[in-house]
XYZ file of C-alpha atoms in Angstrom:
357
model
C 30.902 1.971 22.204
C 33.743 2.573 20.286
C 35.512 3.458 23.236
C 34.452 0.290 25.264
C 35.755 -1.908 22.041
C 39.004 -0.398 21.822
C 39.362 -0.549 25.536
C 38.994 -4.547 25.789
C 40.490 -5.397 22.529
C 43.532 -3.923 23.467
C 43.495 -5.153 27.346
C 42.975 -8.585 25.519
C 45.819 -8.330 23.295
C 47.969 -7.344 26.263
C 46.865 -10.340 28.581
C 49.966 -12.394 29.665
C 48.282 -15.597 30.843
C 44.760 -17.488 31.168
C 43.983 -15.870 34.646
C 44.201 -12.207 33.240
C 42.260 -13.255 30.172
C 39.508 -14.749 32.698
C 39.262 -11.533 34.625
C 38.885 -9.473 30.958
C 35.876 -11.987 30.134
C 34.186 -11.301 33.508
C 34.555 -7.392 33.077
C 33.318 -7.259 29.829
C 30.819 -9.981 28.915
C 30.177 -11.757 32.323
C 27.060 -11.413 33.999
C 27.605 -7.825 35.515
C 30.411 -7.024 32.931
C 30.038 -3.486 30.972
C 28.753 -5.059 27.955
C 26.273 -6.928 29.487
C 25.111 -4.060 31.817
C 24.577 -2.056 28.375
C 22.491 -4.966 26.664
C 20.128 -4.628 29.865
C 19.390 -0.651 28.910
C 18.069 -2.281 25.702
C 14.755 -2.475 27.509
C 14.354 1.447 28.499
C 15.059 2.559 25.042
C 12.330 3.201 22.303
C 12.018 0.886 19.243
C 14.157 3.014 17.204
C 16.963 3.557 19.384
C 16.920 -0.499 20.110
C 17.369 -1.100 16.330
C 20.328 0.950 16.078
C 21.927 -0.004 19.461
C 20.991 -3.703 19.691
C 22.935 -5.000 16.575
C 25.611 -2.983 17.571
C 25.947 -4.437 21.075
C 25.640 -8.106 19.729
C 28.389 -7.219 17.394
C 30.449 -5.690 19.790
C 30.095 -8.772 22.226
C 30.773 -11.397 19.485
C 33.897 -9.277 18.672
C 35.024 -9.588 22.148
C 34.220 -13.517 22.646
C 36.278 -13.866 19.579
C 39.236 -11.975 20.804
C 39.231 -13.881 23.874
C 39.254 -17.304 22.047
C 41.791 -16.110 20.123
C 44.006 -14.845 22.720
C 43.439 -17.976 24.787
C 44.258 -20.272 21.993
C 47.731 -18.154 21.314
C 48.624 -18.595 24.935
C 48.133 -22.054 24.651
C 50.548 -22.521 21.864
C 52.917 -20.195 23.335
C 53.145 -22.348 26.615
C 53.312 -25.768 24.369
C 56.106 -24.189 22.431
C 58.170 -23.413 25.739
C 57.445 -26.817 26.885
C 58.657 -28.249 23.721
C 62.237 -26.314 24.185
C 62.768 -28.215 27.471
C 61.007 -31.499 26.527
C 62.014 -34.053 23.571
C 61.293 -37.614 22.544
C 63.152 -39.572 20.312
C 60.899 -41.409 18.122
C 63.475 -43.605 16.362
C 64.093 -45.269 19.636
C 62.942 -49.173 19.774
C 59.774 -49.391 21.840
C 59.560 -51.473 25.124
C 59.171 -55.491 24.440
C 55.975 -56.736 26.406
C 55.951 -60.195 27.086
C 52.969 -62.158 25.157
C 50.462 -63.698 27.146
C 50.177 -67.529 27.680
C 48.008 -70.088 27.469
C 47.645 -72.151 30.410
C 48.565 -75.709 30.469
C 45.161 -76.780 31.315
C 43.847 -75.059 28.338
C 46.659 -75.872 25.989
C 46.599 -79.745 27.087
C 42.419 -79.573 26.332
C 43.027 -78.525 23.102
C 45.617 -81.114 22.098
C 43.133 -83.979 23.475
C 40.251 -82.631 21.817
C 42.365 -82.397 18.609
C 43.707 -85.653 18.648
C 40.325 -87.457 19.534
C 38.698 -85.122 16.776
C 40.954 -87.096 14.039
C 39.571 -90.540 15.344
C 35.755 -89.085 15.114
C 34.854 -87.910 18.597
C 32.814 -84.852 18.977
C 33.133 -82.600 22.118
C 30.091 -82.857 24.732
C 29.222 -80.429 27.470
C 26.936 -80.490 30.532
C 26.320 -78.838 33.853
C 28.811 -78.313 36.358
C 26.096 -78.889 39.221
C 24.182 -82.061 38.756
C 21.454 -84.227 40.602
C 22.781 -86.680 42.395
C 20.779 -89.236 39.618
C 22.855 -88.029 36.956
C 26.008 -88.389 39.125
C 25.382 -91.658 40.646
C 22.330 -93.363 40.175
C 22.378 -93.355 36.319
C 26.045 -94.578 36.457
C 25.175 -97.747 38.408
C 27.089 -95.937 41.667
C 25.024 -97.627 44.576
C 23.721 -95.523 47.392
C 26.436 -96.705 49.988
C 29.570 -96.115 47.614
C 31.796 -94.252 49.452
C 31.984 -91.503 46.688
C 28.420 -90.748 47.908
C 29.874 -89.554 51.217
C 29.744 -85.660 52.150
C 33.414 -86.377 52.888
C 34.227 -87.220 49.443
C 31.333 -84.922 47.565
C 30.226 -81.329 47.543
C 26.594 -81.453 48.208
C 24.492 -78.161 47.173
C 22.882 -76.711 50.512
C 19.069 -77.479 50.928
C 16.674 -76.003 52.899
C 14.703 -78.210 55.618
C 11.391 -78.242 53.327
C 13.203 -78.728 50.170
C 12.062 -81.789 48.663
C 13.816 -81.477 45.173
C 16.331 -84.194 44.904
C 19.733 -83.838 46.369
C 22.125 -81.866 43.808
C 26.159 -82.137 43.959
C 29.383 -80.404 42.348
C 29.774 -83.038 39.907
C 32.603 -85.444 40.381
C 33.401 -86.550 36.884
C 32.136 -85.735 33.914
C 30.396 -88.887 33.234
C 27.077 -87.356 33.812
C 27.646 -85.702 30.330
C 27.765 -89.392 28.545
C 24.227 -89.892 30.147
C 22.911 -86.682 28.761
C 24.429 -87.460 25.428
C 22.843 -90.999 25.169
C 19.757 -89.608 26.130
C 19.529 -86.679 23.748
C 21.324 -88.422 20.701
C 20.926 -91.933 21.174
C 22.947 -94.428 19.204
C 25.409 -94.687 17.648
C 27.347 -92.094 19.510
C 31.139 -90.973 20.105
C 31.859 -88.165 22.192
C 34.664 -86.677 24.572
C 33.491 -84.724 27.608
C 35.927 -82.463 28.891
C 35.502 -80.172 31.911
C 35.875 -79.223 35.638
C 34.932 -81.806 38.462
C 34.914 -81.436 41.990
C 36.004 -83.774 44.788
C 36.704 -82.897 48.486
C 40.375 -83.549 48.316
C 43.774 -81.686 48.504
C 47.248 -82.988 48.465
C 50.180 -82.707 45.885
C 48.267 -84.913 43.409
C 44.679 -83.994 44.236
C 43.044 -80.639 44.412
C 39.030 -79.764 45.042
C 38.504 -78.888 41.373
C 40.492 -80.191 38.810
C 40.011 -81.383 35.076
C 39.057 -84.577 33.058
C 38.005 -85.915 29.881
C 36.063 -88.865 29.420
C 35.142 -90.641 26.188
C 32.512 -92.728 25.064
C 31.853 -94.633 22.028
C 28.750 -96.719 21.380
C 27.804 -98.966 18.256
C 26.781 -102.448 17.367
C 29.919 -104.104 17.096
C 32.505 -102.382 19.276
C 34.805 -104.409 21.533
C 37.670 -103.753 23.936
C 40.217 -104.215 20.998
C 38.460 -101.098 19.709
C 39.227 -99.558 22.981
C 42.578 -100.513 23.091
C 43.522 -99.347 19.538
C 41.802 -95.728 20.421
C 43.836 -95.265 23.712
C 47.076 -96.530 21.858
C 46.586 -93.916 19.083
C 45.754 -91.284 21.663
C 48.930 -91.860 23.752
C 51.482 -91.976 20.654
C 49.832 -88.692 19.515
C 49.913 -86.859 22.761
C 53.232 -87.754 24.009
C 54.633 -87.564 20.460
C 56.263 -91.185 20.212
C 56.297 -93.654 17.556
C 55.600 -96.609 19.854
C 53.945 -97.212 23.116
C 53.013 -100.304 24.726
C 50.011 -100.173 27.176
C 48.967 -102.325 29.875
C 45.115 -103.335 30.953
C 44.562 -104.377 34.463
C 41.477 -105.622 35.446
C 39.830 -103.588 37.996
C 36.215 -102.367 39.000
C 33.948 -99.459 38.163
C 30.286 -99.648 38.848
C 29.689 -97.943 35.229
C 31.981 -100.383 32.945
C 31.857 -104.120 32.930
C 34.703 -105.609 32.346
C 36.939 -102.774 34.005
C 40.478 -101.945 33.490
C 43.282 -99.400 34.938
C 45.525 -98.577 31.848
C 49.293 -98.350 32.301
C 51.981 -97.141 29.833
C 55.388 -98.576 29.703
C 57.968 -95.811 30.831
C 61.120 -95.207 32.466
C 62.495 -92.505 34.941
C 66.044 -91.751 33.635
C 67.725 -88.954 35.799
C 64.279 -88.119 37.213
C 63.264 -87.611 33.681
C 59.795 -89.421 32.500
C 60.254 -91.077 28.898
C 57.182 -92.724 27.921
C 57.086 -95.842 25.369
C 60.652 -97.374 26.697
C 61.923 -98.727 29.989
C 60.927 -101.366 32.595
C 58.634 -99.492 34.640
C 54.879 -98.813 34.153
C 52.637 -95.832 34.912
C 48.864 -95.640 35.485
C 47.510 -92.701 33.194
C 43.479 -93.743 33.148
C 40.491 -96.069 33.789
C 38.379 -97.719 31.432
C 35.902 -100.814 30.228
C 32.917 -101.546 28.047
C 30.045 -99.550 29.220
C 27.742 -101.430 31.970
C 24.279 -102.711 30.182
C 22.598 -100.376 33.047
C 24.311 -97.074 32.037
C 23.259 -97.930 28.765
C 19.761 -98.284 30.096
C 19.846 -95.164 32.285
C 21.070 -93.555 28.625
C 17.867 -94.835 26.997
C 19.821 -96.926 24.893
C 18.868 -101.116 24.062
C 21.720 -102.936 25.913
C 20.901 -105.648 23.610
C 21.598 -104.209 20.469
C 24.267 -101.667 21.150
C 27.718 -101.670 23.270
C 30.045 -99.239 23.902
C 33.313 -98.468 25.781
C 34.161 -95.516 27.805
C 37.490 -94.049 29.391
C 38.162 -91.279 31.553
C 41.673 -89.507 32.556
C 42.478 -86.281 34.431
C 43.317 -83.426 32.087
C 45.675 -81.912 35.191
C 47.624 -85.190 35.498
C 48.380 -86.096 31.960
C 49.492 -82.304 31.542
C 52.064 -82.895 34.614
C 53.502 -85.909 32.967
C 54.089 -84.412 29.572
C 55.364 -81.157 30.494
C 57.352 -82.320 33.866
C 55.504 -80.060 36.353
C 55.942 -81.861 39.765
C 53.005 -80.408 41.991
C 49.353 -80.769 40.726
C 48.512 -77.253 43.286
C 50.626 -75.439 41.119
C 48.159 -75.136 38.152
C 46.133 -72.940 40.586
C 47.660 -71.261 43.410
C 51.197 -70.188 41.869
C 52.533 -67.064 40.504
C 51.970 -67.845 37.244
C 55.370 -66.354 35.707
C 56.215 -70.257 36.213
C 54.269 -71.020 32.894
C 57.297 -69.547 30.987
C 59.754 -71.902 32.576
C 57.891 -74.795 31.095
C 57.521 -73.035 27.779
C 53.812 -72.686 27.667
C 53.011 -69.916 24.959
C 49.973 -69.135 22.761
C 48.584 -72.040 20.369
C 48.303 -70.723 16.734
C 45.321 -73.605 16.337
C 41.571 -73.154 16.378
C 40.224 -73.528 20.021
C 36.779 -74.895 21.089
C 35.428 -71.920 21.338
C 36.283 -70.809 17.673
C 38.965 -68.464 16.541
C 42.789 -68.669 17.357
C 43.702 -68.891 20.917
C 46.334 -66.039 20.708
């Protein structure tokens, strides 16, 4: 047994690489190795012989395994040393700069709008993007013959022939959130409802999916004067101008009465839009006093309460503020164009909590 020990310890010490070491392991302690075969002979020995031979064989096996492990570690260290002689890394060199992530213009403008209206006491309300046609149309006083209810303008959800549930649509505006908020919280109420909306349209200023923010304020003595002040304050804060002139043009929306389109005074000098000065006007949103039938759909008594509502496209006002010419660029372009318009992470709280970075 001593000869076996000397034989394998010497061979292990002289092994030149891990392949030779593996061969020695198989020869010594493998399933058919010399030490393993001798351990099988223990069954044929007398108890007295086993008491002597057993511990010696186990000790030999452990010693050979330890020598194999130590030699393997030594070979690995030697290989690493050789590699380090030919490879090097200068840890004093500066690292490669990586461009920071940027927040998308739509997200940034949504955060800006939310912060401005929050200062005026508006909270954020959300609702489902798939709505029943009652919430999307009927509750908003939109009659059955209205063009917006045609399939060429609205995305209707597929229904089986035997499905007797009411029709559902991809919401065409965030106005259903106003109805749900009135039903859930009653009056008085002051909310904005930002979110995705869907219409069957696609060109330079329209996309099948876009973003809106609508506002709703209901109290006992709210008037168009309150609406005008609210929108003036928003425009001054959003476009970062000290003064701005708004023009209210009479219009018609089924869900407000009276209704008004809102324009802002501007100029286009050298192809650059300037808000608050000049001789031109630019339409930015629709507004009006909430129709009594809409209040009734929200379970609010129109004889005791009144309010105003407004709605604007987040994508549109983002284009105006940051000079982005094509609405489709928000969704189908190489997003490296964001850097051209100077977008970066906002170090301000977001709608979802924490910092946006």
